[in-house]
Every structure is written in C-alpha cells, then in structure tokens.
Amino acid sequence: MAIRGISRDLLMMLFELGKEHHPNEFVAVLRERSGIIQDLDLVPGTIVGEESASFFIDMLPLDIHQAGSAHSHPNGVLSPSPADLRFFPTVGRYHIIVGYPYGERDWRGYRADGHPARLEVVG
Ligand SMILES: [Zn+2]
C-alpha cells in the first residue's frame, strides 16, 4: 500500500511523547491503515544506543502494515544522525523525527535513505 500521509492525531501524539520523554528520546514503530500512517508501537531503547531499539523492533511480529519509525531529538535538531541513517532502512520506508520544543512545526519526514519525504497531514 502506498503511503499518502500521516494522521494529525498521530502527529500530535508524537509531540506529546516527545514532551513526556524529554530530555530522553523515544522510539516508535509506525503502522499505516488505508495508506495513512495512524498507529504506533512504542519501542524500548534509543537510536543513540541503536542496538537496543533495533533489538526490540526485531522482536515485534512482522507486520505488513509497518510503515517506518518515529523518534525524538531532545536537542531540537530535525535532521537524521549517522546512527539514524543506519537504523531507518531496518524499520521501513518512512521516518519521522520530532524535536524539542515539540511544537506543531517541529517535525520532519524522511525516506529510508535519509532524503526528505513529503507527507500530507490528514484529518
Ligand atoms: Zn535520531
């Protein structure tokens, strides 16, 4: 299924998770329904300590609706780190980074190769 966008509710949830976990990072696996990213599973671990997040993602049941990942950058930088670029292709095609201060514009979408992805905010 082609991914057309991300639900506004899910995006708001990502900002809330960023605030709740600040100054730590959260990592989540994203799932799509009908081409819209609208569900998440929180994953223990961080991408800075990359192995732990990857380990728990490997433990999740294989899901054809898995769309990618989301995680936070408590330092507010919205571009992917070298560790993110190694992590992205292992999880899926679309990746969201939300950053401090977790306001409505404090996010970016990326493809697995780290190029910006245009994701329409739906709802
Ligand atoms: Zn990162």
Short mmCIF file of N, CA and C and ligand atoms in Angstrom, two decimals:
data_model
loop_
_atom_site.label_atom_id
_atom_site.label_comp_id
_atom_site.label_asym_id
_atom_site.label_seq_id
_atom_site.Cartn_x
_atom_site.Cartn_y
_atom_site.Cartn_z
N MET A 1 0.85 -1.20 0.00
CA MET A 1 0.00 0.00 0.00
C MET A 1 0.88 1.25 0.00
N ALA A 2 0.64 2.16 -0.94
CA ALA A 2 1.39 3.42 -0.97
C ALA A 2 0.96 4.28 0.21
N ILE A 3 1.92 4.95 0.80
CA ILE A 3 1.64 5.82 1.93
C ILE A 3 1.34 7.21 1.40
N ARG A 4 0.18 7.76 1.78
CA ARG A 4 -0.22 9.08 1.28
C ARG A 4 0.00 10.18 2.32
N GLY A 5 -0.01 9.81 3.57
CA GLY A 5 0.14 10.86 4.58
C GLY A 5 0.15 10.31 5.98
N ILE A 6 0.09 11.24 6.93
CA ILE A 6 0.11 10.89 8.35
C ILE A 6 -1.07 11.58 9.02
N SER A 7 -1.71 10.88 9.94
CA SER A 7 -2.88 11.49 10.58
C SER A 7 -2.43 12.57 11.57
N ARG A 8 -3.22 13.63 11.62
CA ARG A 8 -2.91 14.73 12.53
C ARG A 8 -2.88 14.25 13.98
N ASP A 9 -3.82 13.36 14.33
CA ASP A 9 -3.88 12.84 15.70
C ASP A 9 -2.59 12.13 16.07
N LEU A 10 -2.08 11.33 15.12
CA LEU A 10 -0.84 10.60 15.42
C LEU A 10 0.32 11.58 15.59
N LEU A 11 0.37 12.58 14.72
CA LEU A 11 1.44 13.58 14.82
C LEU A 11 1.39 14.27 16.18
N MET A 12 0.18 14.63 16.63
CA MET A 12 0.03 15.27 17.94
C MET A 12 0.51 14.33 19.05
N MET A 13 0.22 13.03 18.88
CA MET A 13 0.67 12.05 19.87
C MET A 13 2.20 11.99 19.91
N LEU A 14 2.84 12.12 18.75
CA LEU A 14 4.31 12.10 18.71
C LEU A 14 4.89 13.30 19.46
N PHE A 15 4.26 14.47 19.31
CA PHE A 15 4.74 15.64 20.07
C PHE A 15 4.57 15.40 21.57
N GLU A 16 3.41 14.82 21.97
CA GLU A 16 3.17 14.53 23.39
C GLU A 16 4.21 13.56 23.93
N LEU A 17 4.51 12.51 23.14
CA LEU A 17 5.51 11.53 23.57
C LEU A 17 6.88 12.19 23.71
N GLY A 18 7.19 13.10 22.78
CA GLY A 18 8.46 13.81 22.86
C GLY A 18 8.56 14.60 24.16
N LYS A 19 7.47 15.30 24.49
CA LYS A 19 7.45 16.09 25.74
C LYS A 19 7.57 15.19 26.95
N GLU A 20 6.79 14.09 26.96
CA GLU A 20 6.80 13.17 28.11
C GLU A 20 8.18 12.58 28.36
N HIS A 21 8.90 12.27 27.29
CA HIS A 21 10.18 11.58 27.45
C HIS A 21 11.34 12.55 27.60
N HIS A 22 11.13 13.82 27.25
CA HIS A 22 12.20 14.81 27.32
C HIS A 22 12.81 14.85 28.72
N PRO A 23 14.11 14.90 28.94
CA PRO A 23 15.17 15.08 27.93
C PRO A 23 15.67 13.78 27.30
N ASN A 24 14.92 12.69 27.51
CA ASN A 24 15.29 11.44 26.85
C ASN A 24 14.58 11.35 25.51
N GLU A 25 14.99 10.34 24.75
CA GLU A 25 14.48 10.12 23.41
C GLU A 25 13.44 9.00 23.47
N PHE A 26 12.41 9.06 22.62
CA PHE A 26 11.56 7.87 22.47
C PHE A 26 11.71 7.33 21.05
N VAL A 27 11.39 6.05 20.90
CA VAL A 27 11.41 5.41 19.58
C VAL A 27 10.09 4.66 19.41
N ALA A 28 9.47 4.78 18.25
CA ALA A 28 8.21 4.06 17.98
C ALA A 28 8.25 3.50 16.56
N VAL A 29 7.53 2.39 16.40
CA VAL A 29 7.29 1.84 15.06
C VAL A 29 5.94 2.36 14.59
N LEU A 30 5.87 2.82 13.33
CA LEU A 30 4.64 3.38 12.77
C LEU A 30 3.95 2.37 11.88
N ARG A 31 2.62 2.37 11.91
CA ARG A 31 1.85 1.50 11.02
C ARG A 31 0.82 2.32 10.25
N GLU A 32 0.53 1.84 9.02
CA GLU A 32 -0.46 2.55 8.20
C GLU A 32 -1.75 1.76 8.12
N ARG A 33 -2.85 2.48 7.92
CA ARG A 33 -4.14 1.89 7.54
C ARG A 33 -4.65 2.70 6.37
N SER A 34 -5.02 2.01 5.30
CA SER A 34 -5.54 2.68 4.09
C SER A 34 -4.59 3.76 3.59
N GLY A 35 -3.28 3.52 3.71
CA GLY A 35 -2.32 4.46 3.15
C GLY A 35 -2.00 5.66 4.02
N ILE A 36 -2.60 5.71 5.21
CA ILE A 36 -2.33 6.81 6.14
C ILE A 36 -1.64 6.24 7.38
N ILE A 37 -0.52 6.84 7.75
CA ILE A 37 0.17 6.43 8.97
C ILE A 37 -0.67 6.91 10.15
N GLN A 38 -1.18 5.95 10.95
CA GLN A 38 -2.07 6.38 12.04
C GLN A 38 -1.96 5.55 13.31
N ASP A 39 -1.02 4.62 13.38
CA ASP A 39 -0.83 3.84 14.60
C ASP A 39 0.64 3.76 14.94
N LEU A 40 0.91 3.56 16.23
CA LEU A 40 2.30 3.39 16.64
C LEU A 40 2.43 2.38 17.76
N ASP A 41 3.60 1.76 17.82
CA ASP A 41 4.02 0.92 18.94
C ASP A 41 5.28 1.52 19.51
N LEU A 42 5.26 1.83 20.80
CA LEU A 42 6.47 2.33 21.44
C LEU A 42 7.49 1.19 21.54
N VAL A 43 8.74 1.53 21.32
CA VAL A 43 9.82 0.55 21.35
C VAL A 43 10.79 0.96 22.45
N PRO A 44 11.15 0.04 23.34
CA PRO A 44 12.14 0.41 24.35
C PRO A 44 13.48 0.71 23.67
N GLY A 45 14.23 1.59 24.27
CA GLY A 45 15.56 1.87 23.74
C GLY A 45 15.63 3.19 23.04
N THR A 46 16.81 3.50 22.52
CA THR A 46 17.03 4.75 21.81
C THR A 46 17.78 4.43 20.53
N ILE A 47 17.88 5.42 19.66
CA ILE A 47 18.66 5.19 18.45
C ILE A 47 20.12 5.58 18.68
N VAL A 48 20.33 6.45 19.68
CA VAL A 48 21.72 6.75 20.04
C VAL A 48 22.38 5.46 20.53
N GLY A 49 21.67 4.71 21.38
CA GLY A 49 22.11 3.37 21.75
C GLY A 49 21.39 2.40 20.83
N GLU A 50 21.68 2.55 19.56
CA GLU A 50 20.96 1.97 18.44
C GLU A 50 20.59 0.50 18.60
N GLU A 51 21.50 -0.31 19.16
CA GLU A 51 21.23 -1.75 19.23
C GLU A 51 19.95 -2.06 19.98
N SER A 52 19.68 -1.32 21.07
CA SER A 52 18.52 -1.68 21.87
C SER A 52 17.23 -1.48 21.09
N ALA A 53 17.09 -0.36 20.39
CA ALA A 53 15.88 -0.12 19.60
C ALA A 53 15.76 -1.17 18.51
N SER A 54 16.86 -1.46 17.82
CA SER A 54 16.81 -2.45 16.74
C SER A 54 16.44 -3.82 17.29
N PHE A 55 16.97 -4.15 18.45
CA PHE A 55 16.68 -5.45 19.05
C PHE A 55 15.18 -5.60 19.29
N PHE A 56 14.55 -4.60 19.88
CA PHE A 56 13.13 -4.72 20.20
C PHE A 56 12.27 -4.69 18.94
N ILE A 57 12.72 -3.97 17.93
CA ILE A 57 11.96 -3.96 16.67
C ILE A 57 12.00 -5.34 16.03
N ASP A 58 13.15 -6.01 16.14
CA ASP A 58 13.25 -7.38 15.62
C ASP A 58 12.30 -8.33 16.35
N MET A 59 11.97 -8.00 17.61
CA MET A 59 11.11 -8.87 18.41
C MET A 59 9.63 -8.68 18.08
N LEU A 60 9.28 -7.56 17.43
CA LEU A 60 7.87 -7.31 17.12
C LEU A 60 7.40 -8.27 16.02
N PRO A 61 6.13 -8.68 16.07
CA PRO A 61 5.65 -9.54 15.00
C PRO A 61 5.75 -8.81 13.65
N LEU A 62 6.12 -9.55 12.63
CA LEU A 62 6.23 -8.96 11.30
C LEU A 62 4.85 -8.47 10.87
N ASP A 63 4.79 -7.24 10.44
CA ASP A 63 3.51 -6.61 10.16
C ASP A 63 3.60 -5.95 8.79
N ILE A 64 2.76 -6.39 7.86
CA ILE A 64 2.83 -5.82 6.51
C ILE A 64 2.41 -4.36 6.49
N HIS A 65 1.74 -3.91 7.57
CA HIS A 65 1.32 -2.51 7.62
C HIS A 65 2.36 -1.61 8.27
N GLN A 66 3.52 -2.21 8.61
CA GLN A 66 4.57 -1.40 9.22
C GLN A 66 5.07 -0.38 8.20
N ALA A 67 5.02 0.88 8.58
CA ALA A 67 5.36 1.94 7.63
C ALA A 67 6.75 2.50 7.86
N GLY A 68 7.23 2.45 9.10
CA GLY A 68 8.53 3.05 9.39
C GLY A 68 8.66 3.32 10.87
N SER A 69 9.30 4.44 11.20
CA SER A 69 9.60 4.72 12.60
C SER A 69 9.38 6.20 12.90
N ALA A 70 9.30 6.47 14.19
CA ALA A 70 9.31 7.85 14.66
C ALA A 70 10.20 7.89 15.89
N HIS A 71 10.93 8.97 16.06
CA HIS A 71 11.68 9.16 17.30
C HIS A 71 11.91 10.64 17.52
N SER A 72 12.35 10.95 18.74
CA SER A 72 12.53 12.35 19.10
C SER A 72 14.00 12.71 19.19
N HIS A 73 14.26 13.99 18.95
CA HIS A 73 15.59 14.57 19.15
C HIS A 73 15.47 15.66 20.21
N PRO A 74 15.80 15.31 21.45
CA PRO A 74 15.69 16.31 22.53
C PRO A 74 16.58 17.53 22.31
N ASN A 75 17.59 17.44 21.45
CA ASN A 75 18.44 18.62 21.18
C ASN A 75 17.81 19.55 20.13
N GLY A 76 16.63 19.17 19.58
CA GLY A 76 15.93 20.06 18.66
C GLY A 76 16.39 20.00 17.21
N VAL A 77 17.45 19.24 16.92
CA VAL A 77 17.92 19.10 15.54
C VAL A 77 16.98 18.15 14.80
N LEU A 78 16.46 18.60 13.65
CA LEU A 78 15.44 17.79 12.96
C LEU A 78 16.01 16.94 11.81
N SER A 79 17.32 16.95 11.64
CA SER A 79 17.89 16.12 10.57
C SER A 79 18.38 14.79 11.15
N PRO A 80 18.43 13.75 10.30
CA PRO A 80 18.83 12.43 10.80
C PRO A 80 20.32 12.38 11.15
N SER A 81 20.65 11.69 12.21
CA SER A 81 22.04 11.49 12.60
C SER A 81 22.62 10.32 11.80
N PRO A 82 23.93 10.16 11.80
CA PRO A 82 24.52 8.98 11.14
C PRO A 82 23.92 7.67 11.67
N ALA A 83 23.64 7.60 12.99
CA ALA A 83 23.02 6.38 13.54
C ALA A 83 21.61 6.20 12.98
N ASP A 84 20.86 7.31 12.82
CA ASP A 84 19.51 7.22 12.24
C ASP A 84 19.57 6.63 10.83
N LEU A 85 20.55 7.07 10.05
CA LEU A 85 20.63 6.63 8.66
C LEU A 85 20.95 5.14 8.56
N ARG A 86 21.62 4.60 9.58
CA ARG A 86 21.84 3.14 9.60
C ARG A 86 20.57 2.42 10.06
N PHE A 87 19.81 3.09 10.95
CA PHE A 87 18.64 2.47 11.57
C PHE A 87 17.43 2.46 10.62
N PHE A 88 17.21 3.56 9.89
CA PHE A 88 15.99 3.72 9.08
C PHE A 88 15.70 2.51 8.17
N PRO A 89 16.67 2.08 7.36
CA PRO A 89 16.32 1.02 6.39
C PRO A 89 15.92 -0.30 7.06
N THR A 90 16.26 -0.49 8.34
CA THR A 90 15.92 -1.73 9.02
C THR A 90 14.47 -1.73 9.49
N VAL A 91 13.79 -0.58 9.45
CA VAL A 91 12.45 -0.48 10.06
C VAL A 91 11.34 -0.26 9.04
N GLY A 92 11.64 0.41 7.93
CA GLY A 92 10.58 0.67 6.97
C GLY A 92 10.92 1.84 6.07
N ARG A 93 9.91 2.35 5.38
CA ARG A 93 10.16 3.33 4.32
C ARG A 93 10.04 4.78 4.76
N TYR A 94 9.27 5.04 5.82
CA TYR A 94 9.01 6.43 6.22
C TYR A 94 9.39 6.63 7.68
N HIS A 95 10.04 7.77 7.93
CA HIS A 95 10.59 8.01 9.26
C HIS A 95 10.34 9.44 9.68
N ILE A 96 9.82 9.59 10.89
CA ILE A 96 9.50 10.91 11.42
C ILE A 96 10.48 11.23 12.54
N ILE A 97 11.03 12.43 12.50
CA ILE A 97 11.80 12.95 13.63
C ILE A 97 11.05 14.15 14.18
N VAL A 98 10.74 14.10 15.49
CA VAL A 98 10.18 15.27 16.16
C VAL A 98 11.26 15.81 17.09
N GLY A 99 11.32 17.14 17.23
CA GLY A 99 12.39 17.73 18.03
C GLY A 99 11.86 18.73 19.03
N TYR A 100 12.66 18.92 20.08
CA TYR A 100 12.37 19.97 21.06
C TYR A 100 12.18 21.29 20.31
N PRO A 101 11.20 22.14 20.66
CA PRO A 101 10.26 22.05 21.79
C PRO A 101 8.95 21.31 21.47
N TYR A 102 8.93 20.50 20.44
CA TYR A 102 7.79 19.63 20.13
C TYR A 102 6.52 20.43 19.79
N GLY A 103 6.71 21.56 19.12
CA GLY A 103 5.58 22.34 18.62
C GLY A 103 5.12 21.75 17.28
N GLU A 104 4.06 22.36 16.76
CA GLU A 104 3.39 21.83 15.56
C GLU A 104 4.30 21.73 14.34
N ARG A 105 5.33 22.56 14.28
CA ARG A 105 6.22 22.54 13.11
C ARG A 105 7.53 21.83 13.40
N ASP A 106 7.66 21.26 14.58
CA ASP A 106 8.94 20.67 14.98
C ASP A 106 9.02 19.20 14.58
N TRP A 107 8.83 18.95 13.28
CA TRP A 107 8.98 17.58 12.80
C TRP A 107 9.40 17.59 11.34
N ARG A 108 9.99 16.49 10.90
CA ARG A 108 10.34 16.28 9.50
C ARG A 108 10.09 14.81 9.17
N GLY A 109 9.74 14.56 7.90
CA GLY A 109 9.60 13.18 7.42
C GLY A 109 10.75 12.84 6.49
N TYR A 110 11.23 11.61 6.58
CA TYR A 110 12.34 11.15 5.75
C TYR A 110 12.04 9.80 5.15
N ARG A 111 12.65 9.55 4.00
CA ARG A 111 12.70 8.22 3.41
C ARG A 111 13.79 7.41 4.11
N ALA A 112 13.79 6.11 3.84
CA ALA A 112 14.79 5.25 4.47
C ALA A 112 16.22 5.68 4.13
N ASP A 113 16.40 6.33 2.95
CA ASP A 113 17.76 6.74 2.57
C ASP A 113 18.13 8.11 3.13
N GLY A 114 17.24 8.70 3.93
CA GLY A 114 17.53 9.97 4.57
C GLY A 114 17.09 11.19 3.79
N HIS A 115 16.54 10.99 2.58
CA HIS A 115 16.02 12.14 1.84
C HIS A 115 14.68 12.57 2.41
N PRO A 116 14.38 13.87 2.36
CA PRO A 116 13.09 14.34 2.89
C PRO A 116 11.92 13.66 2.19
N ALA A 117 10.90 13.31 2.95
CA ALA A 117 9.68 12.72 2.41
C ALA A 117 8.56 13.72 2.60
N ARG A 118 7.80 13.93 1.57
CA ARG A 118 6.62 14.79 1.71
C ARG A 118 5.46 13.95 2.21
N LEU A 119 5.02 14.23 3.41
CA LEU A 119 3.89 13.50 3.99
C LEU A 119 2.79 14.52 4.27
N GLU A 120 1.64 14.28 3.68
CA GLU A 120 0.50 15.15 3.91
C GLU A 120 -0.06 14.88 5.31
N VAL A 121 -0.39 15.93 6.04
CA VAL A 121 -1.02 15.77 7.34
C VAL A 121 -2.53 15.70 7.12
N VAL A 122 -3.13 14.59 7.52
CA VAL A 122 -4.53 14.29 7.18
C VAL A 122 -5.39 14.35 8.43
N GLY A 123 -6.56 14.99 8.31
CA GLY A 123 -7.52 14.94 9.42
C GLY A 123 -7.55 16.22 10.21
ZN ZN B 1 17.79 10.44 15.62
#
